[in-house]
Amino acid sequence: MDRIRTTIEAGDIGYVIHLHGTLYAREFGLDHTFEADVARGLGEFAKGYDSSKDLFAVAEIDGRIVGSIVIAAESNELAKLRYFLVHPDARGHGLGRRLMQQALDFCGERGFRTVWLWTISELKTAAHLYREYGFKVTEEKTHEIWGTIRTEQRYDLTL
C-alpha cells in the first residue's frame, strides 16, 4: 500500500538525506559533498519548518519512505521546490507525479505566484516532469560541484 504523508516524523529528515546521498552517488556519481549540502539545507528547513507556509511530503510504500518533495516558502509569493526524489524501486508507478501535484497544489492553496528550483542536467526524468508541469529553464551554469564539472539548471514556474 502506498501513500503520501505530509507530517515530519522522527527519522524522516535523516532518511531523506540518506536516500539523496546514496541514490545520487550511485546513479549520477555525486560525491559526499552533495550529501553534506542536502544535510545542511534539509536540516535548516526542518529547524524553521512552518506547516502554514512550508510543505514536507514523503511517499511511502508499506511504511518505507521511497520518495520526497519539499516546498520552502521564501516570501508570500515565492517558493522553492527541493529534495524531489523517487527511489528506483518505486519509479514508474506515478509517485513522482503525485508528489509534484501535491506540492503544486500546496503552492496554489498558499497563494504563491512563482515556484523555482535548481537541479543538474543529468536528472533527465525529473527535468521531463518539471517541463510537463510547466516549469521553464531560466538559467544555466556549468562549474565544478559535487565531485566533477556539472551543469546546474534553474527552473521557474509561474502559477
mmCIF file of N, CA, C and O in Angstrom, residues 3-82:
data_model
loop_
_atom_site.group_PDB
_atom_site.id
_atom_site.type_symbol
_atom_site.label_atom_id
_atom_site.label_comp_id
_atom_site.label_asym_id
_atom_site.label_seq_id
_atom_site.Cartn_x
_atom_site.Cartn_y
_atom_site.Cartn_z
ATOM 1 N N ARG A 3 1.259 5.612 0.059
ATOM 2 C CA ARG A 3 0.599 6.840 0.482
ATOM 3 C C ARG A 3 1.610 7.974 0.471
ATOM 4 O O ARG A 3 2.819 7.743 0.484
ATOM 5 N N ILE A 4 1.079 9.198 0.468
ATOM 6 C CA ILE A 4 1.915 10.384 0.634
ATOM 7 C C ILE A 4 1.572 10.979 1.986
ATOM 8 O O ILE A 4 0.405 11.223 2.284
ATOM 9 N N ARG A 5 2.597 11.177 2.789
ATOM 10 C CA ARG A 5 2.434 11.697 4.144
ATOM 11 C C ARG A 5 3.058 13.079 4.215
ATOM 12 O O ARG A 5 4.156 13.302 3.692
ATOM 13 N N THR A 6 2.383 14.011 4.874
ATOM 14 C CA THR A 6 2.868 15.392 4.934
ATOM 15 C C THR A 6 3.182 15.841 6.362
ATOM 16 O O THR A 6 3.137 17.031 6.664
ATOM 17 N N THR A 7 3.495 14.896 7.205
ATOM 18 C CA THR A 7 3.961 15.229 8.552
ATOM 19 C C THR A 7 5.425 14.819 8.659
ATOM 20 O O THR A 7 5.859 13.889 7.984
ATOM 21 N N ILE A 8 6.167 15.525 9.501
ATOM 22 C CA ILE A 8 7.565 15.155 9.737
ATOM 23 C C ILE A 8 7.608 14.288 10.984
ATOM 24 O O ILE A 8 7.217 14.740 12.063
ATOM 25 N N GLU A 9 8.061 13.058 10.816
ATOM 26 C CA GLU A 9 8.182 12.122 11.931
ATOM 27 C C GLU A 9 9.654 11.874 12.223
ATOM 28 O O GLU A 9 10.526 12.135 11.383
ATOM 29 N N ALA A 10 9.908 11.372 13.414
ATOM 30 C CA ALA A 10 11.288 11.076 13.819
ATOM 31 C C ALA A 10 11.965 10.193 12.778
ATOM 32 O O ALA A 10 11.397 9.199 12.328
ATOM 33 N N GLY A 11 13.155 10.589 12.366
ATOM 34 C CA GLY A 11 13.939 9.831 11.397
ATOM 35 C C GLY A 11 13.729 10.229 9.949
ATOM 36 O O GLY A 11 14.541 9.875 9.089
ATOM 37 N N ASP A 12 12.658 10.956 9.651
ATOM 38 C CA ASP A 12 12.366 11.321 8.257
ATOM 39 C C ASP A 12 13.466 12.165 7.627
ATOM 40 O O ASP A 12 13.872 11.911 6.489
ATOM 41 N N ILE A 13 13.930 13.178 8.334
ATOM 42 C CA ILE A 13 14.933 14.092 7.769
ATOM 43 C C ILE A 13 16.203 13.307 7.435
ATOM 44 O O ILE A 13 16.735 13.403 6.326
ATOM 45 N N GLY A 14 16.661 12.522 8.388
ATOM 46 C CA GLY A 14 17.866 11.726 8.162
ATOM 47 C C GLY A 14 17.703 10.731 7.029
ATOM 48 O O GLY A 14 18.627 10.514 6.243
ATOM 49 N N TYR A 15 16.536 10.131 6.925
ATOM 50 C CA TYR A 15 16.331 9.131 5.885
ATOM 51 C C TYR A 15 16.280 9.773 4.497
ATOM 52 O O TYR A 15 16.824 9.224 3.531
ATOM 53 N N VAL A 16 15.648 10.931 4.388
ATOM 54 C CA VAL A 16 15.607 11.628 3.099
ATOM 55 C C VAL A 16 17.026 12.054 2.692
ATOM 56 O O VAL A 16 17.408 11.938 1.524
ATOM 57 N N ILE A 17 17.820 12.502 3.652
ATOM 58 C CA ILE A 17 19.223 12.830 3.372
ATOM 59 C C ILE A 17 19.955 11.577 2.891
ATOM 60 O O ILE A 17 20.671 11.615 1.885
ATOM 61 N N HIS A 18 19.757 10.464 3.588
ATOM 62 C CA HIS A 18 20.391 9.184 3.216
ATOM 63 C C HIS A 18 20.010 8.775 1.790
ATOM 64 O O HIS A 18 20.879 8.388 0.998
ATOM 65 N N LEU A 19 18.727 8.852 1.459
ATOM 66 C CA LEU A 19 18.289 8.484 0.113
ATOM 67 C C LEU A 19 18.975 9.347 -0.944
ATOM 68 O O LEU A 19 19.462 8.828 -1.948
ATOM 69 N N HIS A 20 19.019 10.648 -0.719
ATOM 70 C CA HIS A 20 19.672 11.526 -1.683
ATOM 71 C C HIS A 20 21.153 11.185 -1.824
ATOM 72 O O HIS A 20 21.680 11.094 -2.937
ATOM 73 N N GLY A 21 21.826 11.011 -0.706
ATOM 74 C CA GLY A 21 23.253 10.714 -0.740
ATOM 75 C C GLY A 21 23.571 9.414 -1.446
ATOM 76 O O GLY A 21 24.440 9.370 -2.325
ATOM 77 N N THR A 22 22.863 8.345 -1.095
ATOM 78 C CA THR A 22 23.183 7.032 -1.669
ATOM 79 C C THR A 22 22.712 6.902 -3.112
ATOM 80 O O THR A 22 23.462 6.420 -3.967
ATOM 81 N N LEU A 23 21.493 7.338 -3.400
ATOM 82 C CA LEU A 23 20.966 7.156 -4.752
ATOM 83 C C LEU A 23 21.680 8.041 -5.769
ATOM 84 O O LEU A 23 22.004 7.598 -6.871
ATOM 85 N N TYR A 24 21.929 9.295 -5.418
ATOM 86 C CA TYR A 24 22.577 10.180 -6.375
ATOM 87 C C TYR A 24 24.059 9.853 -6.557
ATOM 88 O O TYR A 24 24.610 10.094 -7.630
ATOM 89 N N ALA A 25 24.691 9.276 -5.548
ATOM 90 C CA ALA A 25 26.065 8.794 -5.733
ATOM 91 C C ALA A 25 26.065 7.633 -6.724
ATOM 92 O O ALA A 25 26.875 7.601 -7.661
ATOM 93 N N ARG A 26 25.156 6.699 -6.530
ATOM 94 C CA ARG A 26 25.091 5.519 -7.394
ATOM 95 C C ARG A 26 24.651 5.868 -8.811
ATOM 96 O O ARG A 26 25.229 5.394 -9.789
ATOM 97 N N GLU A 27 23.623 6.712 -8.957
ATOM 98 C CA GLU A 27 23.052 6.966 -10.271
ATOM 99 C C GLU A 27 23.772 8.049 -11.071
ATOM 100 O O GLU A 27 23.798 7.987 -12.296
ATOM 101 N N PHE A 28 24.349 9.043 -10.377
ATOM 102 C CA PHE A 28 24.911 10.187 -11.098
ATOM 103 C C PHE A 28 26.339 10.524 -10.683
ATOM 104 O O PHE A 28 26.891 11.525 -11.149
ATOM 105 N N GLY A 29 26.927 9.733 -9.795
ATOM 106 C CA GLY A 29 28.315 9.947 -9.406
ATOM 107 C C GLY A 29 28.551 11.159 -8.524
ATOM 108 O O GLY A 29 29.681 11.649 -8.452
ATOM 109 N N LEU A 30 27.531 11.649 -7.841
ATOM 110 C CA LEU A 30 27.720 12.789 -6.939
ATOM 111 C C LEU A 30 28.502 12.325 -5.717
ATOM 112 O O LEU A 30 28.260 11.237 -5.207
ATOM 113 N N ASP A 31 29.421 13.144 -5.260
ATOM 114 C CA ASP A 31 30.272 12.743 -4.137
ATOM 115 C C ASP A 31 29.659 13.131 -2.793
ATOM 116 O O ASP A 31 28.528 13.630 -2.720
ATOM 117 N N HIS A 32 30.423 12.923 -1.740
ATOM 118 C CA HIS A 32 29.952 13.169 -0.373
ATOM 119 C C HIS A 32 29.572 14.625 -0.118
ATOM 120 O O HIS A 32 28.777 14.914 0.773
ATOM 121 N N THR A 33 30.108 15.545 -0.904
ATOM 122 C CA THR A 33 29.770 16.954 -0.673
ATOM 123 C C THR A 33 28.310 17.238 -1.029
ATOM 124 O O THR A 33 27.704 18.149 -0.456
ATOM 125 N N PHE A 34 27.742 16.447 -1.942
ATOM 126 C CA PHE A 34 26.320 16.590 -2.255
ATOM 127 C C PHE A 34 25.481 16.224 -1.037
ATOM 128 O O PHE A 34 24.582 16.976 -0.630
ATOM 129 N N GLU A 35 25.785 15.086 -0.443
ATOM 130 C CA GLU A 35 25.033 14.665 0.742
ATOM 131 C C GLU A 35 25.179 15.692 1.865
ATOM 132 O O GLU A 35 24.218 15.988 2.579
ATOM 133 N N ALA A 36 26.369 16.254 2.004
ATOM 134 C CA ALA A 36 26.584 17.293 3.020
ATOM 135 C C ALA A 36 25.717 18.516 2.742
ATOM 136 O O ALA A 36 25.126 19.090 3.674
ATOM 137 N N ASP A 37 25.607 18.913 1.476
ATOM 138 C CA ASP A 37 24.762 20.052 1.125
ATOM 139 C C ASP A 37 23.283 19.755 1.402
ATOM 140 O O ASP A 37 22.552 20.614 1.894
ATOM 141 N N VAL A 38 22.855 18.539 1.085
ATOM 142 C CA VAL A 38 21.468 18.148 1.376
ATOM 143 C C VAL A 38 21.237 18.161 2.883
ATOM 144 O O VAL A 38 20.215 18.675 3.359
ATOM 145 N N ALA A 39 22.180 17.614 3.646
ATOM 146 C CA ALA A 39 22.038 17.568 5.106
ATOM 147 C C ALA A 39 21.918 18.975 5.689
ATOM 148 O O ALA A 39 21.049 19.244 6.531
ATOM 149 N N ARG A 40 22.780 19.864 5.224
ATOM 150 C CA ARG A 40 22.738 21.248 5.721
ATOM 151 C C ARG A 40 21.422 21.914 5.368
ATOM 152 O O ARG A 40 20.736 22.486 6.215
ATOM 153 N N GLY A 41 21.044 21.835 4.106
ATOM 154 C CA GLY A 41 19.830 22.507 3.641
ATOM 155 C C GLY A 41 18.562 21.928 4.244
ATOM 156 O O GLY A 41 17.672 22.676 4.677
ATOM 157 N N LEU A 42 18.468 20.615 4.290
ATOM 158 C CA LEU A 42 17.262 19.995 4.829
ATOM 159 C C LEU A 42 17.197 20.183 6.345
ATOM 160 O O LEU A 42 16.119 20.368 6.907
ATOM 161 N N GLY A 43 18.352 20.193 6.989
ATOM 162 C CA GLY A 43 18.388 20.466 8.427
ATOM 163 C C GLY A 43 17.891 21.863 8.742
ATOM 164 O O GLY A 43 17.090 22.063 9.666
ATOM 165 N N GLU A 44 18.343 22.848 7.966
ATOM 166 C CA GLU A 44 17.888 24.225 8.167
ATOM 167 C C GLU A 44 16.382 24.345 7.889
ATOM 168 O O GLU A 44 15.667 25.031 8.619
ATOM 169 N N PHE A 45 15.927 23.673 6.840
ATOM 170 C CA PHE A 45 14.496 23.678 6.533
ATOM 171 C C PHE A 45 13.707 23.113 7.715
ATOM 172 O O PHE A 45 12.714 23.706 8.155
ATOM 173 N N ALA A 46 14.141 21.983 8.235
ATOM 174 C CA ALA A 46 13.420 21.320 9.332
ATOM 175 C C ALA A 46 13.395 22.188 10.582
ATOM 176 O O ALA A 46 12.376 22.259 11.279
ATOM 177 N N LYS A 47 14.494 22.876 10.868
ATOM 178 C CA LYS A 47 14.544 23.735 12.054
ATOM 179 C C LYS A 47 13.566 24.899 11.953
ATOM 180 O O LYS A 47 12.980 25.310 12.951
ATOM 181 N N GLY A 48 13.377 25.423 10.751
ATOM 182 C CA GLY A 48 12.482 26.562 10.570
ATOM 183 C C GLY A 48 11.117 26.201 10.023
ATOM 184 O O GLY A 48 10.325 27.087 9.693
ATOM 185 N N TYR A 49 10.830 24.899 9.928
ATOM 186 C CA TYR A 49 9.597 24.417 9.307
ATOM 187 C C TYR A 49 8.347 25.041 9.929
ATOM 188 O O TYR A 49 8.188 25.065 11.145
ATOM 189 N N ASP A 50 7.464 25.542 9.052
ATOM 190 C CA ASP A 50 6.189 26.119 9.459
ATOM 191 C C ASP A 50 5.136 25.563 8.499
ATOM 192 O O ASP A 50 5.112 25.937 7.321
ATOM 193 N N SER A 51 4.282 24.681 8.995
ATOM 194 C CA SER A 51 3.326 23.988 8.123
ATOM 195 C C SER A 51 2.339 24.931 7.436
ATOM 196 O O SER A 51 1.698 24.543 6.463
ATOM 197 N N SER A 52 2.237 26.170 7.901
ATOM 198 C CA SER A 52 1.332 27.114 7.238
ATOM 199 C C SER A 52 1.923 27.647 5.939
ATOM 200 O O SER A 52 1.188 28.157 5.097
ATOM 201 N N LYS A 53 3.251 27.510 5.769
ATOM 202 C CA LYS A 53 3.863 28.038 4.553
ATOM 203 C C LYS A 53 4.862 27.090 3.901
ATOM 204 O O LYS A 53 5.315 27.336 2.787
ATOM 205 N N ASP A 54 5.211 26.002 4.578
ATOM 206 C CA ASP A 54 6.178 25.035 4.058
ATOM 207 C C ASP A 54 5.523 23.660 3.941
ATOM 208 O O ASP A 54 4.636 23.322 4.734
ATOM 209 N N LEU A 55 5.990 22.874 2.981
ATOM 210 C CA LEU A 55 5.491 21.507 2.796
ATOM 211 C C LEU A 55 6.654 20.530 2.851
ATOM 212 O O LEU A 55 7.671 20.730 2.179
ATOM 213 N N PHE A 56 6.490 19.494 3.630
ATOM 214 C CA PHE A 56 7.395 18.349 3.642
ATOM 215 C C PHE A 56 6.515 17.145 3.345
ATOM 216 O O PHE A 56 5.558 16.881 4.081
ATOM 217 N N ALA A 57 6.787 16.457 2.252
ATOM 218 C CA ALA A 57 5.973 15.299 1.883
ATOM 219 C C ALA A 57 6.879 14.133 1.536
ATOM 220 O O ALA A 57 7.898 14.305 0.865
ATOM 221 N N VAL A 58 6.498 12.949 2.016
ATOM 222 C CA VAL A 58 7.213 11.730 1.665
ATOM 223 C C VAL A 58 6.219 10.724 1.104
ATOM 224 O O VAL A 58 5.071 10.646 1.550
ATOM 225 N N ALA A 59 6.677 9.980 0.116
ATOM 226 C CA ALA A 59 5.904 8.867 -0.419
ATOM 227 C C ALA A 59 6.369 7.618 0.303
ATOM 228 O O ALA A 59 7.578 7.408 0.479
ATOM 229 N N GLU A 60 5.413 6.810 0.726
ATOM 230 C CA GLU A 60 5.724 5.576 1.435
ATOM 231 C C GLU A 60 5.068 4.395 0.736
ATOM 232 O O GLU A 60 3.954 4.512 0.223
ATOM 233 N N ILE A 61 5.762 3.285 0.741
ATOM 234 C CA ILE A 61 5.191 2.000 0.331
ATOM 235 C C ILE A 61 5.411 1.054 1.493
ATOM 236 O O ILE A 61 6.558 0.858 1.931
ATOM 237 N N ASP A 62 4.322 0.518 2.006
ATOM 238 C CA ASP A 62 4.373 -0.379 3.166
ATOM 239 C C ASP A 62 5.194 0.219 4.307
ATOM 240 O O ASP A 62 5.992 -0.468 4.948
ATOM 241 N N GLY A 63 5.017 1.519 4.544
ATOM 242 C CA GLY A 63 5.678 2.195 5.652
ATOM 243 C C GLY A 63 7.116 2.604 5.406
ATOM 244 O O GLY A 63 7.743 3.222 6.258
ATOM 245 N N ARG A 64 7.674 2.296 4.234
ATOM 246 C CA ARG A 64 9.057 2.643 3.900
ATOM 247 C C ARG A 64 9.060 3.874 3.000
ATOM 248 O O ARG A 64 8.340 3.917 2.000
ATOM 249 N N ILE A 65 9.872 4.867 3.348
ATOM 250 C CA ILE A 65 9.961 6.084 2.533
ATOM 251 C C ILE A 65 10.664 5.758 1.210
ATOM 252 O O ILE A 65 11.769 5.215 1.202
ATOM 253 N N VAL A 66 9.985 6.094 0.109
ATOM 254 C CA VAL A 66 10.531 5.835 -1.225
ATOM 255 C C VAL A 66 10.551 7.090 -2.088
ATOM 256 O O VAL A 66 10.912 7.023 -3.265
ATOM 257 N N GLY A 67 10.186 8.233 -1.511
ATOM 258 C CA GLY A 67 10.199 9.466 -2.275
ATOM 259 C C GLY A 67 9.998 10.658 -1.370
ATOM 260 O O GLY A 67 9.551 10.509 -0.224
ATOM 261 N N SER A 68 10.344 11.833 -1.903
ATOM 262 C CA SER A 68 10.202 13.054 -1.111
ATOM 263 C C SER A 68 10.063 14.260 -2.013
ATOM 264 O O SER A 68 10.452 14.235 -3.179
ATOM 265 N N ILE A 69 9.502 15.317 -1.419
ATOM 266 C CA ILE A 69 9.452 16.635 -2.055
ATOM 267 C C ILE A 69 9.248 17.661 -0.942
ATOM 268 O O ILE A 69 8.594 17.368 0.057
ATOM 269 N N VAL A 70 9.834 18.826 -1.134
ATOM 270 C CA VAL A 70 9.728 19.904 -0.155
ATOM 271 C C VAL A 70 9.385 21.190 -0.885
ATOM 272 O O VAL A 70 9.905 21.458 -1.976
ATOM 273 N N ILE A 71 8.506 21.973 -0.273
ATOM 274 C CA ILE A 71 8.262 23.347 -0.699
ATOM 275 C C ILE A 71 8.687 24.236 0.461
ATOM 276 O O ILE A 71 8.174 24.081 1.580
ATOM 277 N N ALA A 72 9.614 25.130 0.182
ATOM 278 C CA ALA A 72 10.105 26.062 1.198
ATOM 279 C C ALA A 72 9.705 27.475 0.787
ATOM 280 O O ALA A 72 10.122 27.958 -0.267
ATOM 281 N N ALA A 73 8.889 28.110 1.613
ATOM 282 C CA ALA A 73 8.458 29.480 1.329
ATOM 283 C C ALA A 73 9.649 30.419 1.441
ATOM 284 O O ALA A 73 10.427 30.332 2.387
ATOM 285 N N GLU A 74 9.810 31.287 0.453
ATOM 286 C CA GLU A 74 10.855 32.307 0.507
ATOM 287 C C GLU A 74 10.260 33.693 0.743
ATOM 288 O O GLU A 74 10.951 34.590 1.185
ATOM 289 N N SER A 75 8.991 33.851 0.399
ATOM 290 C CA SER A 75 8.229 35.073 0.661
ATOM 291 C C SER A 75 6.767 34.681 0.528
ATOM 292 O O SER A 75 6.452 33.510 0.316
ATOM 293 N N ASN A 76 5.878 35.653 0.603
ATOM 294 C CA ASN A 76 4.459 35.350 0.434
ATOM 295 C C ASN A 76 4.120 34.912 -0.990
ATOM 296 O O ASN A 76 3.091 34.282 -1.207
ATOM 297 N N GLU A 77 4.981 35.257 -1.944
ATOM 298 C CA GLU A 77 4.689 34.958 -3.347
ATOM 299 C C GLU A 77 5.668 33.980 -3.986
ATOM 300 O O GLU A 77 5.414 33.499 -5.084
ATOM 301 N N LEU A 78 6.773 33.676 -3.324
ATOM 302 C CA LEU A 78 7.831 32.871 -3.924
ATOM 303 C C LEU A 78 8.146 31.649 -3.069
ATOM 304 O O LEU A 78 8.347 31.760 -1.861
ATOM 305 N N ALA A 79 8.186 30.480 -3.726
ATOM 306 C CA ALA A 79 8.505 29.228 -3.038
ATOM 307 C C ALA A 79 9.567 28.468 -3.820
ATOM 308 O O ALA A 79 9.637 28.553 -5.048
ATOM 309 N N LYS A 80 10.385 27.715 -3.085
ATOM 310 C CA LYS A 80 11.424 26.903 -3.695
ATOM 311 C C LYS A 80 11.064 25.432 -3.534
ATOM 312 O O LYS A 80 10.740 24.978 -2.437
ATOM 313 N N LEU A 81 11.127 24.698 -4.635
ATOM 314 C CA LEU A 81 10.907 23.258 -4.635
ATOM 315 C C LEU A 81 12.256 22.585 -4.422
ATOM 316 O O LEU A 81 13.219 22.905 -5.123
ATOM 317 N N ARG A 82 12.312 21.646 -3.473
ATOM 318 C CA ARG A 82 13.586 20.999 -3.153
ATOM 319 C C ARG A 82 13.375 19.519 -2.833
ATOM 320 O O ARG A 82 12.259 19.095 -2.541
#
